[in-house]
PDB file of C-alpha atoms in Angstrom:
ATOM      1  CA  MET A 209      47.290  51.954 120.009  1.00  0.00           C
ATOM      2  CA  PHE A 210      45.511  51.296 116.776  1.00  0.00           C
ATOM      3  CA  PHE A 211      44.632  54.896 116.277  1.00  0.00           C
ATOM      4  CA  PHE A 212      48.198  55.952 117.127  1.00  0.00           C
ATOM      5  CA  LYS A 213      49.556  53.417 114.295  1.00  0.00           C
ATOM      6  CA  LYS A 214      46.918  54.726 111.795  1.00  0.00           C
ATOM      7  CA  ASP A 215      47.839  58.413 112.534  1.00  0.00           C
ATOM      8  CA  ILE A 216      51.693  57.421 111.910  1.00  0.00           C
ATOM      9  CA  ILE A 217      50.546  56.075 108.517  1.00  0.00           C
ATOM     10  CA  ILE A 218      48.483  59.184 107.566  1.00  0.00           C
ATOM     11  CA  TRP A 219      51.320  61.476 108.588  1.00  0.00           C
ATOM     12  CA  GLY A 220      53.998  59.321 106.667  1.00  0.00           C
ATOM     13  CA  ILE A 221      51.666  59.582 103.539  1.00  0.00           C
ATOM     14  CA  VAL A 222      51.384  63.326 104.118  1.00  0.00           C
ATOM     15  CA  LEU A 223      55.033  63.746 104.591  1.00  0.00           C
ATOM     16  CA  LEU A 224      55.784  61.704 101.460  1.00  0.00           C
ATOM     17  CA  ALA A 225      53.411  63.681  99.223  1.00  0.00           C
ATOM     18  CA  VAL A 226      54.783  67.046 100.610  1.00  0.00           C
ATOM     19  CA  VAL A 227      58.495  65.957  99.891  1.00  0.00           C
ATOM     20  CA  ILE A 228      57.575  64.648  96.343  1.00  0.00           C
ATOM     21  CA  ALA A 229      55.720  67.852  95.530  1.00  0.00           C
ATOM     22  CA  LEU A 230      58.710  69.918  96.700  1.00  0.00           C
ATOM     23  CA  ILE A 231      61.104  67.944  94.597  1.00  0.00           C
ATOM     24  CA  VAL A 232      58.767  68.040  91.562  1.00  0.00           C
ATOM     25  CA  LEU A 233      58.403  71.861  91.983  1.00  0.00           C
ATOM     26  CA  LEU A 234      62.114  72.459  92.482  1.00  0.00           C
ATOM     27  CA  ARG A 235      62.863  70.195  89.345  1.00  0.00           C
ATOM     28  CA  ILE A 236      60.556  72.268  87.371  1.00  0.00           C
ATOM     29  CA  ALA A 237      61.996  75.419  88.810  1.00  0.00           C
ATOM     30  CA  GLY A 238      65.293  74.387  87.434  1.00  0.00           C
ATOM     31  CA  SER A 239      68.738  74.305  88.990  1.00  0.00           C
ATOM     32  CA  GLY A 240      70.179  71.181  90.564  1.00  0.00           C
ATOM     33  CA  LYS A 241      71.981  73.418  92.977  1.00  0.00           C
ATOM     34  CA  GLU A 242      68.721  74.840  94.464  1.00  0.00           C
ATOM     35  CA  MET A 243      67.331  71.393  94.463  1.00  0.00           C
ATOM     36  CA  HIS A 244      70.182  70.097  96.625  1.00  0.00           C
ATOM     37  CA  GLN A 245      69.943  73.165  98.808  1.00  0.00           C
ATOM     38  CA  GLY A 246      66.260  72.532  99.493  1.00  0.00           C
ATOM     39  CA  VAL A 247      66.732  69.104 100.334  1.00  0.00           C
ATOM     40  CA  ALA A 248      69.535  69.974 102.779  1.00  0.00           C
ATOM     41  CA  THR A 249      67.058  72.550 104.369  1.00  0.00           C
ATOM     42  CA  ILE A 250      64.377  70.009 104.594  1.00  0.00           C
ATOM     43  CA  LEU A 251      66.596  67.420 106.393  1.00  0.00           C
ATOM     44  CA  ASN A 252      68.125  70.036 108.714  1.00  0.00           C
ATOM     45  CA  ALA A 253      64.451  71.173 109.684  1.00  0.00           C
ATOM     46  CA  ILE A 254      63.752  67.497 110.503  1.00  0.00           C
TER      47      ILE A 254
END
């Protein structure tokens, strides 16, 4: 149970880092429309 909980925390941190990285990259890349589309795609994938 402890390992399971630890795993969830690690995956949560990894997912958070990936999402932040994607948002930063999209913001650097430019348009707000692209960013919104990217977020929608990520949400649909989940």
